[in-house]
CSV table of C-alpha atoms in Angstrom, one decimal:
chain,number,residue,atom,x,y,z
B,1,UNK,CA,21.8,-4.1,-13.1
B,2,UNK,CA,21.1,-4.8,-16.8
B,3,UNK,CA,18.1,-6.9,-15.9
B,4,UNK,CA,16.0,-7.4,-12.8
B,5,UNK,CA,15.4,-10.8,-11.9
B,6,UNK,CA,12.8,-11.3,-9.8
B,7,UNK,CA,12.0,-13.7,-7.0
B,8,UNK,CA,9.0,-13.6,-4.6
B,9,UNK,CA,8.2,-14.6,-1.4
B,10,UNK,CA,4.5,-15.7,-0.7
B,11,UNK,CA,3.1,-16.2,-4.2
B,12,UNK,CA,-0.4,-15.5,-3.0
B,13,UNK,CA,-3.7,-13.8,-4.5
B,14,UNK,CA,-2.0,-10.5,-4.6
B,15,UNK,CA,0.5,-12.2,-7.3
B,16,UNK,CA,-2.1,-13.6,-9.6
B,17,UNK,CA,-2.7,-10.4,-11.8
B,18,UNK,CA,-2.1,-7.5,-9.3
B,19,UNK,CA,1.9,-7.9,-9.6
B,20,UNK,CA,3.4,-11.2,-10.4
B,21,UNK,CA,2.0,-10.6,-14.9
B,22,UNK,CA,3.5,-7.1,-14.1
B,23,UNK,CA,7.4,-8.6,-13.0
B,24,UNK,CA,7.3,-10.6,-16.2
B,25,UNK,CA,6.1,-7.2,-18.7
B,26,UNK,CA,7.6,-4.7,-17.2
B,27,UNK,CA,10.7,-3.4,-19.8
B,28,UNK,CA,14.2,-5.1,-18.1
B,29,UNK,CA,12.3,-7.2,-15.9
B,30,UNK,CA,11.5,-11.0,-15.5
B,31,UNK,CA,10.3,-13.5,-12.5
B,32,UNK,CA,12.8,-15.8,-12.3
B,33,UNK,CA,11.3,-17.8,-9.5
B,34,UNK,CA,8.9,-18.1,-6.4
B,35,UNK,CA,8.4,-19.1,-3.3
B,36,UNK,CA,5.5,-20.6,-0.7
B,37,UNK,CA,5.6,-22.7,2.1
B,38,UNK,CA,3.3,-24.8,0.7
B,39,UNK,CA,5.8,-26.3,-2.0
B,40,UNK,CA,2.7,-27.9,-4.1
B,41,UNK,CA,0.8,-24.6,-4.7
B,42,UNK,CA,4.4,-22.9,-5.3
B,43,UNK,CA,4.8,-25.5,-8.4
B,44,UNK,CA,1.6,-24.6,-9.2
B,45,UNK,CA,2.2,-21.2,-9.1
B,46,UNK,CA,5.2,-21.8,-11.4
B,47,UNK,CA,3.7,-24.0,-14.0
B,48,UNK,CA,0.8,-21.8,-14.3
B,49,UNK,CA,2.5,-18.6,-15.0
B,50,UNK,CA,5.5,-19.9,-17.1
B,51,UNK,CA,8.1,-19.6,-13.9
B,52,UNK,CA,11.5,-21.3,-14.1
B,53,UNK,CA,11.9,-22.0,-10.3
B,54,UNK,CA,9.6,-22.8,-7.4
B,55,UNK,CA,10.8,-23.0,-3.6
B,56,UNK,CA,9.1,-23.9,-0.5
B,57,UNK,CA,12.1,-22.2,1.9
B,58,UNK,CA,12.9,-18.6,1.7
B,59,UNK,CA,16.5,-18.6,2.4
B,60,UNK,CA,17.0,-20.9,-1.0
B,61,UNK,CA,15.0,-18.4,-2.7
B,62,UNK,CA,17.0,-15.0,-1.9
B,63,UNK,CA,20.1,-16.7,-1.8
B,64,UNK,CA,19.2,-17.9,-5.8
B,65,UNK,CA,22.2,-16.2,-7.3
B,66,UNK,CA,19.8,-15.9,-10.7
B,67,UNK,CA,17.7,-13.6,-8.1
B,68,UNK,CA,19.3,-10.5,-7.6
B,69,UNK,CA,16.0,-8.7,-6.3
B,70,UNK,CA,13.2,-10.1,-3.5
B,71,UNK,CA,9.7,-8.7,-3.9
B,72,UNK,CA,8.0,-9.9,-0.6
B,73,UNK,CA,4.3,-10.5,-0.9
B,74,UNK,CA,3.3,-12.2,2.5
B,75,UNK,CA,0.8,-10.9,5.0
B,76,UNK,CA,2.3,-7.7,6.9
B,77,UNK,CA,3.4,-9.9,9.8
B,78,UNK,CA,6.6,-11.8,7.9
B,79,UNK,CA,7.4,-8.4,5.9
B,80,UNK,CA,10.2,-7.9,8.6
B,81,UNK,CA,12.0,-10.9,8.6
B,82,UNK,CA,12.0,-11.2,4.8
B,83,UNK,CA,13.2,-7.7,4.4
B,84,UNK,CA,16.3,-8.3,6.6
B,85,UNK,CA,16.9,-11.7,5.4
B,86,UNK,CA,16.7,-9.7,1.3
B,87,UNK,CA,18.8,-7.2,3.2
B,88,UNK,CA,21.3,-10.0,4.6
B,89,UNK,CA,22.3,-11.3,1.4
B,90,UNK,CA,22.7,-8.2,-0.3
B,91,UNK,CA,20.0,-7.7,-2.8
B,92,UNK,CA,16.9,-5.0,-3.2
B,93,UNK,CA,13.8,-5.6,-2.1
B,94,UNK,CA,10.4,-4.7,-2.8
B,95,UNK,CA,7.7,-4.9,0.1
B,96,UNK,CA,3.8,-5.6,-0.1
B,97,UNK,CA,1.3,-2.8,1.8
B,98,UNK,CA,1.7,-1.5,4.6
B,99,UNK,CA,5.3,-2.2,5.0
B,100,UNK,CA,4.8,-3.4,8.1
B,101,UNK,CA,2.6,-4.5,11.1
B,102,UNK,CA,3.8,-1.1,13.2
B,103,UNK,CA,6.3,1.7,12.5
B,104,UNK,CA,8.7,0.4,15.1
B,105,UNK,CA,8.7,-2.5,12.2
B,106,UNK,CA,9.4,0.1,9.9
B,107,UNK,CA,12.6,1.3,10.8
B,108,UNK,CA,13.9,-1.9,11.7
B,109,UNK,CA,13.8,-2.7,7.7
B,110,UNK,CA,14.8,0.9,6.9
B,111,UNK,CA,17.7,0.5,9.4
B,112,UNK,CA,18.6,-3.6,7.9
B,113,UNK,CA,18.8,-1.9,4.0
B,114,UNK,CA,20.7,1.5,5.1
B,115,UNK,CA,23.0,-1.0,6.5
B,116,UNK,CA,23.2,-3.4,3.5
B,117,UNK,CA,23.7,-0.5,1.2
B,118,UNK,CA,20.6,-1.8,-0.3
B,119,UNK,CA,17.5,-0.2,-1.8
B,120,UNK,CA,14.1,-0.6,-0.2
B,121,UNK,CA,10.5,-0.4,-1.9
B,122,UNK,CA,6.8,-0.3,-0.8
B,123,UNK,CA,3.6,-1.4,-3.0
B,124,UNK,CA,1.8,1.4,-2.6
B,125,UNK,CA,1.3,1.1,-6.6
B,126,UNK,CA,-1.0,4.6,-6.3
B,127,UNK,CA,2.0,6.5,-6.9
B,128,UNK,CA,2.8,5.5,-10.3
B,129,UNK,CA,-1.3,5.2,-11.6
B,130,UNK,CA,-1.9,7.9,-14.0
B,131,UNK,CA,-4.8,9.0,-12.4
B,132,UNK,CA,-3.2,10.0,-9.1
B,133,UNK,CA,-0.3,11.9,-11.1
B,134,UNK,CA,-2.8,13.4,-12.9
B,135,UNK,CA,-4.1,14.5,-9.5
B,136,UNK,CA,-0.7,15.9,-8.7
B,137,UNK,CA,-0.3,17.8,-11.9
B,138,UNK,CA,-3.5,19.7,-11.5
B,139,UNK,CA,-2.3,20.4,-7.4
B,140,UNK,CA,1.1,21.5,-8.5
B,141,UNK,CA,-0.3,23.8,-11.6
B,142,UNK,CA,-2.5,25.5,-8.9
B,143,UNK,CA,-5.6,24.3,-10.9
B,144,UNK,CA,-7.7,24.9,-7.4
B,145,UNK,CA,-5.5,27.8,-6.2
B,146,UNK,CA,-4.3,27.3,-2.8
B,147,UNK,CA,-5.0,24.1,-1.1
B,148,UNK,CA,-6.7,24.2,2.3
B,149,UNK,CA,-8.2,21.5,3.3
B,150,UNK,CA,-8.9,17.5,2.9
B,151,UNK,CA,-11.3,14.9,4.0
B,152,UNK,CA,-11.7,11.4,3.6
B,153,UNK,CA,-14.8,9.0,3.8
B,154,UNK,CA,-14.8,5.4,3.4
B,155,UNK,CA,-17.6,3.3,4.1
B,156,UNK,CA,-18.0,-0.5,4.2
B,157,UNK,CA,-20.8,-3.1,5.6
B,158,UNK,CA,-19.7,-5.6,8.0
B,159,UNK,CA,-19.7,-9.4,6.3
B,160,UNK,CA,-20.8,-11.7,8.0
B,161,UNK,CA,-18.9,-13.8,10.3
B,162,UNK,CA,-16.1,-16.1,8.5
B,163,UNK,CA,-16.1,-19.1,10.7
B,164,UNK,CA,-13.3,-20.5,13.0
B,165,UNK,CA,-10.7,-19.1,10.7
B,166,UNK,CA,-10.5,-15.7,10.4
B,167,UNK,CA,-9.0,-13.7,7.7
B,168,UNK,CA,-5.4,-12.8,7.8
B,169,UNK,CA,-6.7,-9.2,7.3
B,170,UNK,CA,-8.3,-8.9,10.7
B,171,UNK,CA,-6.1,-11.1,12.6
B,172,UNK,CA,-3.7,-8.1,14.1
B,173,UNK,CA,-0.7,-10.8,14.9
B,174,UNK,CA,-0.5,-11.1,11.1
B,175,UNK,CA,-1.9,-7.8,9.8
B,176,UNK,CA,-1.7,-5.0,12.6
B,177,UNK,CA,-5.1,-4.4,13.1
B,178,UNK,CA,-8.3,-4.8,11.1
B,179,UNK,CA,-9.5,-2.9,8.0
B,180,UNK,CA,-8.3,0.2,8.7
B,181,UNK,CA,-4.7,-1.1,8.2
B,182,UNK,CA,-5.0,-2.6,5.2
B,183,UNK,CA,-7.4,0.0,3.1
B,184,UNK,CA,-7.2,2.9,5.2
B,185,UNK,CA,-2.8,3.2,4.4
B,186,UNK,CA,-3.5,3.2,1.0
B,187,UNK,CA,-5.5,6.8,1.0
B,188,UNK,CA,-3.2,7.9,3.8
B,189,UNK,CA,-0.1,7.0,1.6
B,190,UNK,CA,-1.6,9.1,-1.2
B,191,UNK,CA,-2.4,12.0,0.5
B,192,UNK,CA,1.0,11.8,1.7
B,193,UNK,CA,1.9,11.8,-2.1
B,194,UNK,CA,-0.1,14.7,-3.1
B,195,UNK,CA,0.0,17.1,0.2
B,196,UNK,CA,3.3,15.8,1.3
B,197,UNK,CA,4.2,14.2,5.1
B,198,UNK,CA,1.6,14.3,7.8
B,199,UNK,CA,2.6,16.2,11.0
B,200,UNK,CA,0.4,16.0,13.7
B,201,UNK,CA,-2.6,13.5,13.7
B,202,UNK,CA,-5.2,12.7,16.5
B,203,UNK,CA,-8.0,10.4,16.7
B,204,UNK,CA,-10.0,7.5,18.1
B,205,UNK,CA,-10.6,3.7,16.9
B,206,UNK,CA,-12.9,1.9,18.3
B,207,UNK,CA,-14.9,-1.7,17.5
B,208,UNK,CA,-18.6,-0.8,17.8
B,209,UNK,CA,-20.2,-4.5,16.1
B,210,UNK,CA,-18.6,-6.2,18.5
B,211,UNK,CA,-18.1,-8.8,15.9
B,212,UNK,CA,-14.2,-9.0,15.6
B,213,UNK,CA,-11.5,-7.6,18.4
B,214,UNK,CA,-10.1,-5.0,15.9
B,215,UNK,CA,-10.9,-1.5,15.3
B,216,UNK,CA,-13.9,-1.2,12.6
B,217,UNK,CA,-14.1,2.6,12.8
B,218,UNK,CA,-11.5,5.1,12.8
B,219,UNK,CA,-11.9,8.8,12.9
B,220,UNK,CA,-8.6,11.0,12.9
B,221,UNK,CA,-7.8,14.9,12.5
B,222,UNK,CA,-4.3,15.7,11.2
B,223,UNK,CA,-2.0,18.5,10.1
B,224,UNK,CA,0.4,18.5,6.8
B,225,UNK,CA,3.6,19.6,7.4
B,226,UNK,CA,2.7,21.9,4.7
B,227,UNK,CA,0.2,23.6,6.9
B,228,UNK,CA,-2.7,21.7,4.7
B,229,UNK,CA,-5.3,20.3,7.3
B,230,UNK,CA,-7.8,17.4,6.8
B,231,UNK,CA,-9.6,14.8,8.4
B,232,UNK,CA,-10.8,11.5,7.8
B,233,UNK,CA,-12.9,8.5,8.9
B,234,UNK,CA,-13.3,4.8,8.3
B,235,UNK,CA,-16.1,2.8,9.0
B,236,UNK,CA,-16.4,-0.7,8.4
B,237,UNK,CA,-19.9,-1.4,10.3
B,238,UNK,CA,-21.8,1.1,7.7
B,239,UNK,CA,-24.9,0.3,6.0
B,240,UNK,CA,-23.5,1.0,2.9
B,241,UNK,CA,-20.1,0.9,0.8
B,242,UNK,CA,-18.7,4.3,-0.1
B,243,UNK,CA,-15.0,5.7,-0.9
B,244,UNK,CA,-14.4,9.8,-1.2
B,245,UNK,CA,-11.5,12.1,-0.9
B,246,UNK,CA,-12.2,15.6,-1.2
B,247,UNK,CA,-9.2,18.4,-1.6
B,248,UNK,CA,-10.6,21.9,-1.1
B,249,UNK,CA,-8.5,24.7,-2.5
B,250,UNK,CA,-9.2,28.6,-2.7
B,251,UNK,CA,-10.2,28.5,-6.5
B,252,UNK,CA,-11.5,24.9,-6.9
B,253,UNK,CA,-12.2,21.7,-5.3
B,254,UNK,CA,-11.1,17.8,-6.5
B,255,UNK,CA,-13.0,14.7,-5.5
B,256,UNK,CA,-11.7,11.7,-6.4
B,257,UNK,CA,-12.1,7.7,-5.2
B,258,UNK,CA,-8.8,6.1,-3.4
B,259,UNK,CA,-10.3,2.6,-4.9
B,260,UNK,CA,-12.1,3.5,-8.5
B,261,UNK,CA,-11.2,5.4,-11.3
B,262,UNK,CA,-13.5,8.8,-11.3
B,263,UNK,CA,-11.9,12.2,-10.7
B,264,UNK,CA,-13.9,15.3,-10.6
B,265,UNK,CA,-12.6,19.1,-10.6
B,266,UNK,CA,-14.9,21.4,-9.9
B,267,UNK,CA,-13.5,25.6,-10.2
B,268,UNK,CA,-15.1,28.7,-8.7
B,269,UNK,CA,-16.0,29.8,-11.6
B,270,UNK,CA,-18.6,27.4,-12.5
B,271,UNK,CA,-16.6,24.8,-14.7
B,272,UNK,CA,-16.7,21.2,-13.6
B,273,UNK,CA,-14.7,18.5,-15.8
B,274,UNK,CA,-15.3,15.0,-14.9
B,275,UNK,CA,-12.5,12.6,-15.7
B,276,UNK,CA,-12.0,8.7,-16.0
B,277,UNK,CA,-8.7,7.5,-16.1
B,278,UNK,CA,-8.7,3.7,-16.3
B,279,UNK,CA,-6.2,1.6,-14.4
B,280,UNK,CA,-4.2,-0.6,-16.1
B,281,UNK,CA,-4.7,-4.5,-16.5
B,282,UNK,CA,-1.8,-5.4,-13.7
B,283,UNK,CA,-2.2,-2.3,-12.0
B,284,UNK,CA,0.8,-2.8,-10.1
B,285,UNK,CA,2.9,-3.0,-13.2
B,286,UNK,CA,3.5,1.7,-13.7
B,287,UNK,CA,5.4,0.9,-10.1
B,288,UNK,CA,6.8,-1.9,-10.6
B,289,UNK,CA,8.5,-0.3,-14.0
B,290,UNK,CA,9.2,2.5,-11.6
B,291,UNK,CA,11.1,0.6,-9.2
B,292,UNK,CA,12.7,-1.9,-12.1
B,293,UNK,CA,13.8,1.5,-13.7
B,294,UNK,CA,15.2,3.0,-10.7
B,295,UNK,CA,17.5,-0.4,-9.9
B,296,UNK,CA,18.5,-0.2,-13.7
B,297,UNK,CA,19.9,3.4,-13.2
B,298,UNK,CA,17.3,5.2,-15.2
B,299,UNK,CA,14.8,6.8,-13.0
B,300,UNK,CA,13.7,6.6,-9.7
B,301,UNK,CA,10.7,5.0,-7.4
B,302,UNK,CA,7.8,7.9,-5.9
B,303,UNK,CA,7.3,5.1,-3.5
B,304,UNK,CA,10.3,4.2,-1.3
B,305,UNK,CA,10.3,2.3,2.7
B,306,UNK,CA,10.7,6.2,4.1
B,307,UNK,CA,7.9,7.2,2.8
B,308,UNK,CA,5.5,4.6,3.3
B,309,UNK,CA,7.0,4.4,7.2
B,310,UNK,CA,5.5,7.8,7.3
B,311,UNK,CA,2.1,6.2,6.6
B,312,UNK,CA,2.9,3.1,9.1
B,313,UNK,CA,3.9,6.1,11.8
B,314,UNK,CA,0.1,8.3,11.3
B,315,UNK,CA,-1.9,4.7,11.6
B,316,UNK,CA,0.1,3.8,15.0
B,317,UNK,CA,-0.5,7.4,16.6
B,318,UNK,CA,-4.8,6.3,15.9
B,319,UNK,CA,-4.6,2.4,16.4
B,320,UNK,CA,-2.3,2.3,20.2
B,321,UNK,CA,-5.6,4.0,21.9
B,322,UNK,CA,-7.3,1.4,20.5
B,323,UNK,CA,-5.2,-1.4,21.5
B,324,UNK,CA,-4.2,0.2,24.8
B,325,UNK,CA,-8.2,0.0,25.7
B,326,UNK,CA,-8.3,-3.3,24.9
């Protein structure tokens, strides 16, 4: 492909400045037209950000012959069908976070594109920040000797109730489960980038406010395949909002936010630096060149459907206790 022309399915809030500015600026890339259900806010959608073509059916979209790659930015629940639909008519497709509602999901898409001959992508936009690289050059350089161990921590304070209406986010039908599946894959995902794959995992979820019928905490041990070990928990009942990953080495230790921008390294002999690497004004668009680049023959995606499956797999081993109970 000499140019990627995108088309996307669900033109939502994740579209405004998170990704669909980044389709149109990214080198050998454009947005060639959208789609909603809705047709009105579609053509809205269109006018407002300079869009050729609006649709309000998803088969006229991916079958567009000016589209020859999907970027599918619904809620979890339709990322199945519009993958194998992508995958039906032979063109690419690029997948919102998590890829899916469950990893049974997951390899239903992986399966669909293997078939196709087709290439499959996941937002998990992490992998291409240069923060997080940054992260991974100062792991691979041994810049805290020999890693041993990680933990998570994210905190957030339950809002108060939405009304009749809930958001898409805690409706599991649409999501696949609460919180925890939405935030909680994408510090999961980028462990998985800097430690590798994620053996073994145990854990509990459990609602405790009562308010919703999802999990709002989630507390989980696991095992890199790498030997690494770690833990982790998410609570979305706190008092309080909070975000920390902590990667302990033998020489050193680096703490970092999965949501802001600080990174801290901290070596046994004394010297702290303190870093702030800024995230970029579509902070989709260092993947999105990533994946564009990878289509066009000249590089390749760190953020592909196997690996985030991998992340889809670890949240299904700590949510079906959850689910089971219920």
């Amino acid at each position: 492909m000499e140019s990627i022309r995108w088309g996307i399915i669900g033109c939502g809030d994740v579209t405004e400045v998170k990704s669909g500015p980044a389709l149109q600026k990214a080198a050998g890339s454009e947005l060639v037209a959208v789609m909603r259900r809705n047709g009105a806010l579609a053509e809205d959608y269109a006018n407002r950000h300079g869009v050729a073509k609006w649709y309000d059916n998803a088969e006229a979209l991916v079958n567009d012959p000016d589209v020859n790659a999907v970027y599918v930015a619904t809620p979890p629940g339709f990322h199945r069908e519009y993958a194998l639909l992508a995958a039906s008519v032979g063109k690419p497709v690029y997948v919102e976070k998590p890829m899916a509602r469950n990893y049974r999901e997951c390899l239903e898409m992986l399966s669909a594109c293997e078939q196709a001959k087709m290439p499959l992508f996941v937002a998990y936009y992490r992998r291409g920040l240069p923060r997080f690289i940054e992260i991974k050059r100062q792991l691979d350089r041994g810049a805290i000797g020999d890693i041993r161990f990680v933990q998570s921590v994210q905190l957030q304070s339950m809002r108060a109730d939405e009304g009749e209406v809930l958001p898409w986010r805690i409706q599991p039908e649409l999501s696949g489960g609460g919180l925890f599946v939405d935030l909680a894959s994408h510090t999961l995902d980028i462990l998985d980038y800097l430690l590798g794959p994620i053996g073994e995992v145990k854990g509990f979820a459990r609602n405790q406010s009562g308010q919703h019928h999802v999990e709002d905490i989630v507390t989980t041990t696991y095992a890199f395949e790498s030997g690494v070990l770690g833990t982790g928990a998410w609570c979305f009942n706190a008092f309080t909002r909070s975000d920390m990953n902590e990667i302990i080495g033998s020489k050193g230790k680096i703490s970092f936010s999965t949501f802001g921008e600080d990174l801290r390294i901290e070596r046994v002999d004394g010297q702290t630096e303190e870093l702030i690497i800024p995230n970029p004004a579509h902070i989709q668009q260092p993947l999105i060149q990533l994946v564009v680049d990878e289509l066009r023959g000249l590089g390749s995606s760190p953020s592909t459907g196997t690996s985030a499956a991998r992340t889809n797999r670890v949240m299904d081993e700590l949510l079906n206790g959850f689910y089971w109970q219920k």
